Coordinates of N, CA and C in Angstrom, one line a residue:
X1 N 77.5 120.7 100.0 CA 76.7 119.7 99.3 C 75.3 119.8 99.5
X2 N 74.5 119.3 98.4 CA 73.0 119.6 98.5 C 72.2 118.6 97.6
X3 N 71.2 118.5 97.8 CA 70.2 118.1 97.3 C 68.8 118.9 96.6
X4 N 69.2 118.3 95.2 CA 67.7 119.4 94.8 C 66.8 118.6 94.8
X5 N 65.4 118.4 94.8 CA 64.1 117.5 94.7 C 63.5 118.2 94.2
X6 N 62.2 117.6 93.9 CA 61.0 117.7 93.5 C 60.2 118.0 95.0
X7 N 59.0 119.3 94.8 CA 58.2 119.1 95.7 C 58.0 117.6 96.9
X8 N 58.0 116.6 96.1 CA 57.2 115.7 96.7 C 58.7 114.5 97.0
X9 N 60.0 115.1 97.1 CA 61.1 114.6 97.2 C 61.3 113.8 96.6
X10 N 61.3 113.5 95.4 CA 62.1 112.6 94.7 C 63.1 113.6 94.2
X11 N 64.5 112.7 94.3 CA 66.0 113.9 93.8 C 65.7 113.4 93.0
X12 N 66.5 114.7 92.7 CA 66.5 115.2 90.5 C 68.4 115.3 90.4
X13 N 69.0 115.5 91.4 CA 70.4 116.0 91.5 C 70.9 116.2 92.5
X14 N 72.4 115.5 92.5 CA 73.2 115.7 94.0 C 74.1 117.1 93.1
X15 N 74.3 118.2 94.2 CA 74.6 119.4 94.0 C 75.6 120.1 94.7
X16 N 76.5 120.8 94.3 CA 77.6 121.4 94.8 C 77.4 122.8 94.4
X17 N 76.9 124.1 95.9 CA 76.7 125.3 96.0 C 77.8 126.5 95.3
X18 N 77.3 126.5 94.0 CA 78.7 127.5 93.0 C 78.5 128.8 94.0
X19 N 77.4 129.5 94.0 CA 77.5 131.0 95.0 C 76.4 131.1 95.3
X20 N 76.3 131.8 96.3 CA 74.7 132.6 96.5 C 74.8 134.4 95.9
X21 N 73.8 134.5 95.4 CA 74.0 135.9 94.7 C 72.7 136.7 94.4
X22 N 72.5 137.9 95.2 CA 71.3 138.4 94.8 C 69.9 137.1 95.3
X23 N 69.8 137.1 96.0 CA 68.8 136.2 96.6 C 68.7 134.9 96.3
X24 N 69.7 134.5 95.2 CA 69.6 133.1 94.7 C 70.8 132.5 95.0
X25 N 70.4 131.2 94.5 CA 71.7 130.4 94.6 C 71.8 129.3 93.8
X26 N 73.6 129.3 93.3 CA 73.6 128.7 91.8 C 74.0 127.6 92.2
X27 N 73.7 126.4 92.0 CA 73.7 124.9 91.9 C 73.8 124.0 91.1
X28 N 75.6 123.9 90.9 CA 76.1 123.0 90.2 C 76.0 121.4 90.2
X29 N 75.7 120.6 89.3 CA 75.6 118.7 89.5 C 77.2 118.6 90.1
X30 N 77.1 117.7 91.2 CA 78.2 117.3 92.4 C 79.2 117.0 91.3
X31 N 79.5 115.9 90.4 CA 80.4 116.2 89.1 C 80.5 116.8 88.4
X32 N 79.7 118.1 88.3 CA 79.9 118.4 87.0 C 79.3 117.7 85.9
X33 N 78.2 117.1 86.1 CA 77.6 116.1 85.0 C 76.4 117.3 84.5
X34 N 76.0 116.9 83.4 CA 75.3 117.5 82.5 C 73.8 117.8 83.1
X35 N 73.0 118.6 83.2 CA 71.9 118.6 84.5 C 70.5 118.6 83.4
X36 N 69.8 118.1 84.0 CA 67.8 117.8 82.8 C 67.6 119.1 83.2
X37 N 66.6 119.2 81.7 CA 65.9 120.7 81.6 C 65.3 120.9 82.4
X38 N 65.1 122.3 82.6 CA 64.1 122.5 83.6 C 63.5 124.0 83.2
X39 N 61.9 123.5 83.5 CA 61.5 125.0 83.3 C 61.3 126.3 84.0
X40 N 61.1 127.3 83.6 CA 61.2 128.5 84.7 C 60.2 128.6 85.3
X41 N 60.5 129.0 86.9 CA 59.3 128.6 87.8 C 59.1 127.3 88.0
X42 N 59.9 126.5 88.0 CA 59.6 125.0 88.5 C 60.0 125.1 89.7
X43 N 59.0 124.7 91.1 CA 59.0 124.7 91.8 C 60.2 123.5 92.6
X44 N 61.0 123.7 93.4 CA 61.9 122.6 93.9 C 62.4 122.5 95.2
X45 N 62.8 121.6 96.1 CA 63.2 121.4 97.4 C 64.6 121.5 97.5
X46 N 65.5 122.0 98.1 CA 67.0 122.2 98.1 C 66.7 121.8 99.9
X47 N 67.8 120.4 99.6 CA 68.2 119.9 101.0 C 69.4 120.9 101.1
X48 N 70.1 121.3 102.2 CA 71.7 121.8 102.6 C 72.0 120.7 103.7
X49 N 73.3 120.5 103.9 CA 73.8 119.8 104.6 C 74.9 120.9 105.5
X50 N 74.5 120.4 107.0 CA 75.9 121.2 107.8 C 76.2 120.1 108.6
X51 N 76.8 120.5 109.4 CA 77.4 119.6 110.4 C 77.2 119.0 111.5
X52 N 75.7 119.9 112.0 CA 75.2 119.7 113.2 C 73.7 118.6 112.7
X53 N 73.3 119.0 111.4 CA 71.7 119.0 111.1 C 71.5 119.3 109.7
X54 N 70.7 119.6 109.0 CA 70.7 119.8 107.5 C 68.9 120.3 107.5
X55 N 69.3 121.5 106.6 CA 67.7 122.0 106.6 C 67.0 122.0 105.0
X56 N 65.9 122.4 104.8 CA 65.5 121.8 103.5 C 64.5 123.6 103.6
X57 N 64.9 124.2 102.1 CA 64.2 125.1 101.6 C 63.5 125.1 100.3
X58 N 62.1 125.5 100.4 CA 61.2 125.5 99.1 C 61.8 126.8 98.1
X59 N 62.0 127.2 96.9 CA 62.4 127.4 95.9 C 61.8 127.5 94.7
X60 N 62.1 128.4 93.7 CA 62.0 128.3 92.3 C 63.1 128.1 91.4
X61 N 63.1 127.9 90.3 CA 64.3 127.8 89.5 C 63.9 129.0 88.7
X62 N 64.5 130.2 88.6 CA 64.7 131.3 88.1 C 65.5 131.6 86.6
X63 N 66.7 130.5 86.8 CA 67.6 130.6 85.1 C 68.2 128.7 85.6
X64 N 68.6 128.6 84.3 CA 69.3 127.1 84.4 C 69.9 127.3 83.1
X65 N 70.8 126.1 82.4 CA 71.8 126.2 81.7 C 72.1 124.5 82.1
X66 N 72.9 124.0 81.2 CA 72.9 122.3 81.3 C 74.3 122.0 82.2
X67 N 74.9 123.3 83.0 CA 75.6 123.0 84.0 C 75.4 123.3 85.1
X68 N 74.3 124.5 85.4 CA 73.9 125.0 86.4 C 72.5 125.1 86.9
X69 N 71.8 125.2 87.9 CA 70.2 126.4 87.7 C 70.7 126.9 88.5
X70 N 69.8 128.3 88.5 CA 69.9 129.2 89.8 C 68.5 129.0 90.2
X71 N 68.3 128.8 91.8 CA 66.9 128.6 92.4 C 66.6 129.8 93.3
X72 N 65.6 130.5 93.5 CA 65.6 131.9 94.3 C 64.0 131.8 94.9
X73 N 64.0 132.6 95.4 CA 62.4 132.7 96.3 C 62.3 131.8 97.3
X74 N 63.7 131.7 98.0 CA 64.1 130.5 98.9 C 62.9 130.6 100.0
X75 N 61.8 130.1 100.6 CA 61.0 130.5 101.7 C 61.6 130.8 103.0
X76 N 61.8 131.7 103.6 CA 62.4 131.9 104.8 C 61.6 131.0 106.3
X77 N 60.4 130.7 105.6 CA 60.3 129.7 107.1 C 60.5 128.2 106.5
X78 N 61.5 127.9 107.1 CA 61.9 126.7 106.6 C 61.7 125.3 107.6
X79 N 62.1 124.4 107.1 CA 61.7 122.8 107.6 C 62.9 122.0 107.9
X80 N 63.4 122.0 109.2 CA 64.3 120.6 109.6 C 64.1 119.6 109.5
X81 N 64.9 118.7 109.1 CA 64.5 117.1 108.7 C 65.9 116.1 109.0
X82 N 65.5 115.9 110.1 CA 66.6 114.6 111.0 C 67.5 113.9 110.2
X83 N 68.0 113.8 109.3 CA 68.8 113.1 108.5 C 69.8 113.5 108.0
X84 N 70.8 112.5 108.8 CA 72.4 113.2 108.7 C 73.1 113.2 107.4
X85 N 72.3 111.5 106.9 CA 73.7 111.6 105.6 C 72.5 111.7 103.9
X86 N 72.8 111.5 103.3 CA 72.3 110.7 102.2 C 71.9 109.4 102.1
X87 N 70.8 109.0 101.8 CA 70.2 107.6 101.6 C 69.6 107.4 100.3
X88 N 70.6 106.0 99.7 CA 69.6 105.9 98.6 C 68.8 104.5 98.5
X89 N 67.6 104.7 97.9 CA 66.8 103.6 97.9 C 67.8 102.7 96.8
X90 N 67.8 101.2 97.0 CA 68.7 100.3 95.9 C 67.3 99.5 95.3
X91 N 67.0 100.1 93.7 CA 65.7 99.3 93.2 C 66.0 97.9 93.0
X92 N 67.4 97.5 92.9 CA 67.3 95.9 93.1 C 68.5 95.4 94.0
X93 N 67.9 94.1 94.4 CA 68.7 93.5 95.3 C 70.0 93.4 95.2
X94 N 70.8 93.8 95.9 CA 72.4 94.0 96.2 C 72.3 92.8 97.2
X95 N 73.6 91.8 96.7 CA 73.1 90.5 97.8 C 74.9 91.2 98.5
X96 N 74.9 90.6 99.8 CA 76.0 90.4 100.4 C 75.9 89.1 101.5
X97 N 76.7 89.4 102.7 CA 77.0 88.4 103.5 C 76.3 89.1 104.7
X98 N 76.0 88.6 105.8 CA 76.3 89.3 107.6 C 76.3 88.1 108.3
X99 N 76.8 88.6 109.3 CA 76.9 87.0 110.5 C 77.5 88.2 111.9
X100 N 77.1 87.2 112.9 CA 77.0 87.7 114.2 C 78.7 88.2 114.5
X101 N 78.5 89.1 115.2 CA 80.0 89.7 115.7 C 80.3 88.9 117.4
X102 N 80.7 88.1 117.5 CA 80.7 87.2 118.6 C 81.3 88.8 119.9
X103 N 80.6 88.7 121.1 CA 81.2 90.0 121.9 C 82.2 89.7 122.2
X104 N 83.0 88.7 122.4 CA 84.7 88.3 122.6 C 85.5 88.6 121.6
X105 N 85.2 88.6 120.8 CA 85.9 89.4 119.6 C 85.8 87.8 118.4
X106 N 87.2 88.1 117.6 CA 87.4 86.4 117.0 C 86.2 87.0 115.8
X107 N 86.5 85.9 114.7 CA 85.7 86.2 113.5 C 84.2 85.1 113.3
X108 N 83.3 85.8 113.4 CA 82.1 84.9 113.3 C 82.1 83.9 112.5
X109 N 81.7 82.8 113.1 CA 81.6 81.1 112.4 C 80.7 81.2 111.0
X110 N 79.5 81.6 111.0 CA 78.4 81.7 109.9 C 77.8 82.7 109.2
X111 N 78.3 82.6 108.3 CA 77.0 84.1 107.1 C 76.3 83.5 106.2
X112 N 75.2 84.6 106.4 CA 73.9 84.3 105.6 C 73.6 85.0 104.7
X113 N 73.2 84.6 103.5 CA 72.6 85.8 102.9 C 71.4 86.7 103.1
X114 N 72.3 88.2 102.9 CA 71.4 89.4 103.1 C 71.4 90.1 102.2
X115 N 70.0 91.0 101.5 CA 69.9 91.8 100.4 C 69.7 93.6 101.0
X116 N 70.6 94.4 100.4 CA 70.3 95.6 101.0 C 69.3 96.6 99.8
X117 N 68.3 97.0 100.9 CA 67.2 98.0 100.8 C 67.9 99.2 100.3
X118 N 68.4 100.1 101.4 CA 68.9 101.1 100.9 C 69.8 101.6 102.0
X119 N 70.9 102.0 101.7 CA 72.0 102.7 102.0 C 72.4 104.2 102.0
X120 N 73.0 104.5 103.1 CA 73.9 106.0 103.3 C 75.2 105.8 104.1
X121 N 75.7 106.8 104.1 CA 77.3 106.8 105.0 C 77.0 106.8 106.3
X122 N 75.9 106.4 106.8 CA 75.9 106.3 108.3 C 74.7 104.8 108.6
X123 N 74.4 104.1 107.8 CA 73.8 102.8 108.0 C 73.0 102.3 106.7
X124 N 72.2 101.2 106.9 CA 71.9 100.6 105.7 C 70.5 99.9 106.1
X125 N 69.7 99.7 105.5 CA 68.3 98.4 105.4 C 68.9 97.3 105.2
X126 N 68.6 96.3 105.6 CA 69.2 94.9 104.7 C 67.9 94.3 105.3
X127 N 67.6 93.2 104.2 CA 66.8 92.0 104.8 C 67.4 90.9 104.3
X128 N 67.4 89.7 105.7 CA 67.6 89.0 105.9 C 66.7 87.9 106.4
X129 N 67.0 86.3 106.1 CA 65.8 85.1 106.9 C 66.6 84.9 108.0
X130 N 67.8 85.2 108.8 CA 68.4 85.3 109.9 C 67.5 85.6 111.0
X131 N 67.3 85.1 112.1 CA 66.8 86.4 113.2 C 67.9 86.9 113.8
X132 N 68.2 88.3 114.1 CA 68.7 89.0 114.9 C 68.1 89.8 115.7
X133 N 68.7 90.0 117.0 CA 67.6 90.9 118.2 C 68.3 92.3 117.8
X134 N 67.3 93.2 118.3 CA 67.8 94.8 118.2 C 69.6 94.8 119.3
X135 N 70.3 95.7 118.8 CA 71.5 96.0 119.6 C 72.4 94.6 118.8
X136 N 72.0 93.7 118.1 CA 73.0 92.3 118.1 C 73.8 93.5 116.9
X137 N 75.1 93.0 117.1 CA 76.7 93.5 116.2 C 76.7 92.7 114.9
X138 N 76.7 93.3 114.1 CA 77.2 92.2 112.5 C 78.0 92.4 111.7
X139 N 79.0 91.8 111.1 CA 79.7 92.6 110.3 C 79.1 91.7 108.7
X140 N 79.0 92.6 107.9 CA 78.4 92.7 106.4 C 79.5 92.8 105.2
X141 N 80.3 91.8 104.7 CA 81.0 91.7 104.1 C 80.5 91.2 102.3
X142 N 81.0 91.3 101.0 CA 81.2 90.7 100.0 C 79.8 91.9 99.1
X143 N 80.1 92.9 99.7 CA 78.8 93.7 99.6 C 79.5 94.8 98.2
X144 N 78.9 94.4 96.8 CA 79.9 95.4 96.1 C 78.4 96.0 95.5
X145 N 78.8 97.5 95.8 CA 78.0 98.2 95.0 C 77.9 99.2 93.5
X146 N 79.1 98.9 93.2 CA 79.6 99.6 92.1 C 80.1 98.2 91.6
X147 N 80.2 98.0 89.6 CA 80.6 97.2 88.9 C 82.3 97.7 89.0
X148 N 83.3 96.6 89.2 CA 84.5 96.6 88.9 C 85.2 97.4 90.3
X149 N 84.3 97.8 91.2 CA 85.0 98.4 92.4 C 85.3 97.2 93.6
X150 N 86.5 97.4 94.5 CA 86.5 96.9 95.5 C 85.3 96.7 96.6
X151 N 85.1 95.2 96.7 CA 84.0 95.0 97.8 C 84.0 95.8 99.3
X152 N 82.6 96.0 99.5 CA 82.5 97.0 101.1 C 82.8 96.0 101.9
X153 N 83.1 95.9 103.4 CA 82.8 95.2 104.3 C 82.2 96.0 105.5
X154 N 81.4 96.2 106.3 CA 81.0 96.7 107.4 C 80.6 96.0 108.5
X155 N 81.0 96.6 109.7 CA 80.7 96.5 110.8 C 79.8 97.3 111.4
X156 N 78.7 96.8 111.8 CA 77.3 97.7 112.4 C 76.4 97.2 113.3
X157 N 75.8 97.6 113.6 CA 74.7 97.4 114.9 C 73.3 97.8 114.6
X158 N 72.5 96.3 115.0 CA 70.6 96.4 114.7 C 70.4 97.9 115.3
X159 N 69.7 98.4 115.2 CA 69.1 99.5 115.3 C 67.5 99.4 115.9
X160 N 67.1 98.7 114.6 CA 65.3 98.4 114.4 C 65.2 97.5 113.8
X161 N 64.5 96.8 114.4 CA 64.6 95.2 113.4 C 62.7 94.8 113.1
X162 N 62.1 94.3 112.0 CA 60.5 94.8 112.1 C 60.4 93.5 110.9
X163 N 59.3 93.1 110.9 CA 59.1 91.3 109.7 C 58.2 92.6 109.0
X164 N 58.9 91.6 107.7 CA 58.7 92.1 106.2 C 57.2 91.4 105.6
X165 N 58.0 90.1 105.8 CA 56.6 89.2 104.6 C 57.6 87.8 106.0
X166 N 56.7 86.7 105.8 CA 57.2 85.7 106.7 C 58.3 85.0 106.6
X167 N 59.3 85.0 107.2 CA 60.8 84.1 107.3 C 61.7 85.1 106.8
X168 N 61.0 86.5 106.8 CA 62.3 87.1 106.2 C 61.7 88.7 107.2
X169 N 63.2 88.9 107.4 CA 62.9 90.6 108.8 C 63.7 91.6 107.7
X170 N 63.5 93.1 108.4 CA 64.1 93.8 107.8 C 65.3 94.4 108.9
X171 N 66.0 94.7 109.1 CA 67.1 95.1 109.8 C 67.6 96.7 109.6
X172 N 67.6 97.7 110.1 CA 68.0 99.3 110.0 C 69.0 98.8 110.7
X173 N 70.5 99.1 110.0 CA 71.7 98.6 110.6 C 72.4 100.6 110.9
X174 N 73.3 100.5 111.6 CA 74.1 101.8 111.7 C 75.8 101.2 111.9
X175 N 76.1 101.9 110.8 CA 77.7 101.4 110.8 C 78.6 102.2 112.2
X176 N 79.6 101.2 112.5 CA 80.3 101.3 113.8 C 81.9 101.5 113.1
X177 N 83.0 102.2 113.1 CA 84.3 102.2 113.0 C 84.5 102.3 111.7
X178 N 84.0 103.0 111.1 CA 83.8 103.5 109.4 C 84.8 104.6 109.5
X179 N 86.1 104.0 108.8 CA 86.8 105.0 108.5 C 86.7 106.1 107.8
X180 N 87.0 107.7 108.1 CA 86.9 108.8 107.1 C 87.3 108.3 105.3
X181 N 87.7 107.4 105.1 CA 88.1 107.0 103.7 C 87.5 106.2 103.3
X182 N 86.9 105.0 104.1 CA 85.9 104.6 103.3 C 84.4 104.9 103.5
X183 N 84.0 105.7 104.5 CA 83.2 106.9 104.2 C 83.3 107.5 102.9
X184 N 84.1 108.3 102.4 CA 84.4 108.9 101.2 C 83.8 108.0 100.1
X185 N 84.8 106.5 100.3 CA 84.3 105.7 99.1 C 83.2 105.3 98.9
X186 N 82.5 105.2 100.0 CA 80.6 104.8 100.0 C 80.1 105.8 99.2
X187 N 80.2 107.1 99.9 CA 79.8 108.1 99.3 C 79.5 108.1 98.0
X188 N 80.9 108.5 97.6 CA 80.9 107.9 95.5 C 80.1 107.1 95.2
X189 N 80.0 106.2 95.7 CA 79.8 104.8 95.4 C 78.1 105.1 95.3
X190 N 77.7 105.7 96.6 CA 76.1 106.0 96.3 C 75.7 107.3 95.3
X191 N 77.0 108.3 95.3 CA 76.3 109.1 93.9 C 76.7 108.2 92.9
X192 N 77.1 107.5 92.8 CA 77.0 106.8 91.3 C 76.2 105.7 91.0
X193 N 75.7 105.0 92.0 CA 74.3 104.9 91.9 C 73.1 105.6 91.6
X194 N 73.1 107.0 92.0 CA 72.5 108.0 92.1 C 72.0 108.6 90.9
X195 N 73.5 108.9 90.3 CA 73.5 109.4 88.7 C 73.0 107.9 87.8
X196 N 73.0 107.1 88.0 CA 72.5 106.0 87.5 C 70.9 105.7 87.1
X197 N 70.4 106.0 88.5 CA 69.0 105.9 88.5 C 68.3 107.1 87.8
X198 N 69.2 108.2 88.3 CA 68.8 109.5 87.2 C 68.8 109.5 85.9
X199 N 69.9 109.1 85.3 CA 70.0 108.4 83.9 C 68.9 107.5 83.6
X200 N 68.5 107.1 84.3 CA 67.3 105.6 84.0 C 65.7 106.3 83.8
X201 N 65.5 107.5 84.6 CA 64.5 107.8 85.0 C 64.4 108.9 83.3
X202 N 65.2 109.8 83.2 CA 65.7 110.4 82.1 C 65.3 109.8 80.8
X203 N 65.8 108.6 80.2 CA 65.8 107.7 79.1 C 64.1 107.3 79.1
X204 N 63.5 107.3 80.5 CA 61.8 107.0 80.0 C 61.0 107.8 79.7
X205 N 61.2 109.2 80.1 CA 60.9 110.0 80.3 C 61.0 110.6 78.6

């Protein structure tokens, strides 16, 4: 899985590695969805994802075709960049629920509303007029990000907690006991957001 960007990282496309061949490498849209023009020599950022870390190489687009490009002139000194999963920025407010995870266990008395910033398969932004201290447990339910899909619920932990504008904080949450399957489903769920915004950007353009 990969990421192609723009110089200046804005994705253009989530990507699935068809082959490397002859110094390049051909880079299918993760569905199979139909991919924007692009011209020859357009400079581009290919994130790779592995398992330990994920590294990011500068590139040209050498040939393309509305299912594929091939990108080559990979720069061999390349650039690490701390970030395990995918994160997408959400341009409008996604409202859900959160309320405190009592440490005794038992299901929290009170939820508030919280709107999420942006999300990946390993934590989320939300702001909330709640105070919560860094380390406090929440679990984040009624949270649907896809039209007509089953609601998320999550369980997670403050990370970084920082004020926004007054009566309202921002919260960097990291999900706790995220199963391999609904991992998967987020996932989707954020490229289809993904392909969404791409579509949006596309139509102004």
């Amino acid at each position: 899985m990969v990421e192609v960007m723009t110089p200046e990282n804005r994705l253009l496309y989530v990507g699935r590695v068809e082959k490397i061949q002859n110094g390049g490498v051909y880079i299918r849209e993760a569905n199979d969805d139909t991919l924007p023009m692009v011209v020859v020599n357009t400079p581009v950022k290919v994130r790779f994802y592995r398992e330990s870390d994920n590294l990011v190489l500068q590139g040209k687009v050498c040939g393309s075709t509305t299912k594929i490009w091939k990108v080559d002139r990979l720069e061999t000194t390349f650039a690490r960049e701390k970030r395990g999963f995918f994160r997408q920025n959400i341009s409008i407010d996604i409202e859900g629920q959160c309320g405190r995870l009592p440490s005794q266990g038992g299901p929290p008395k009170v939820y508030f509303p919280c709107h999420v910033l942006d999300i990946s398969a390993g934590g989320m932004l939300i702001s909330c007029a709640e105070p919560y201290a860094e380390g406090a447990r929440l679990i984040i339910k009624k949270l649907f990000l896809v039209e007509r899909a089953p609601e998320f619920v999550f369980k997670c932990r403050i990370r970084r907690a920082g004020e926004w504008k007054k009566g309202v904080t921002h919260y960097g949450c990291q999900f706790e006991s995220l199963t391999p399957k609904e991992q998967d489903r987020l996932l989707q769920a954020i490229f289809t957001i993904q392909r969404e915004e791409i579509r949006k950007r596309r139509a102004v353009y």
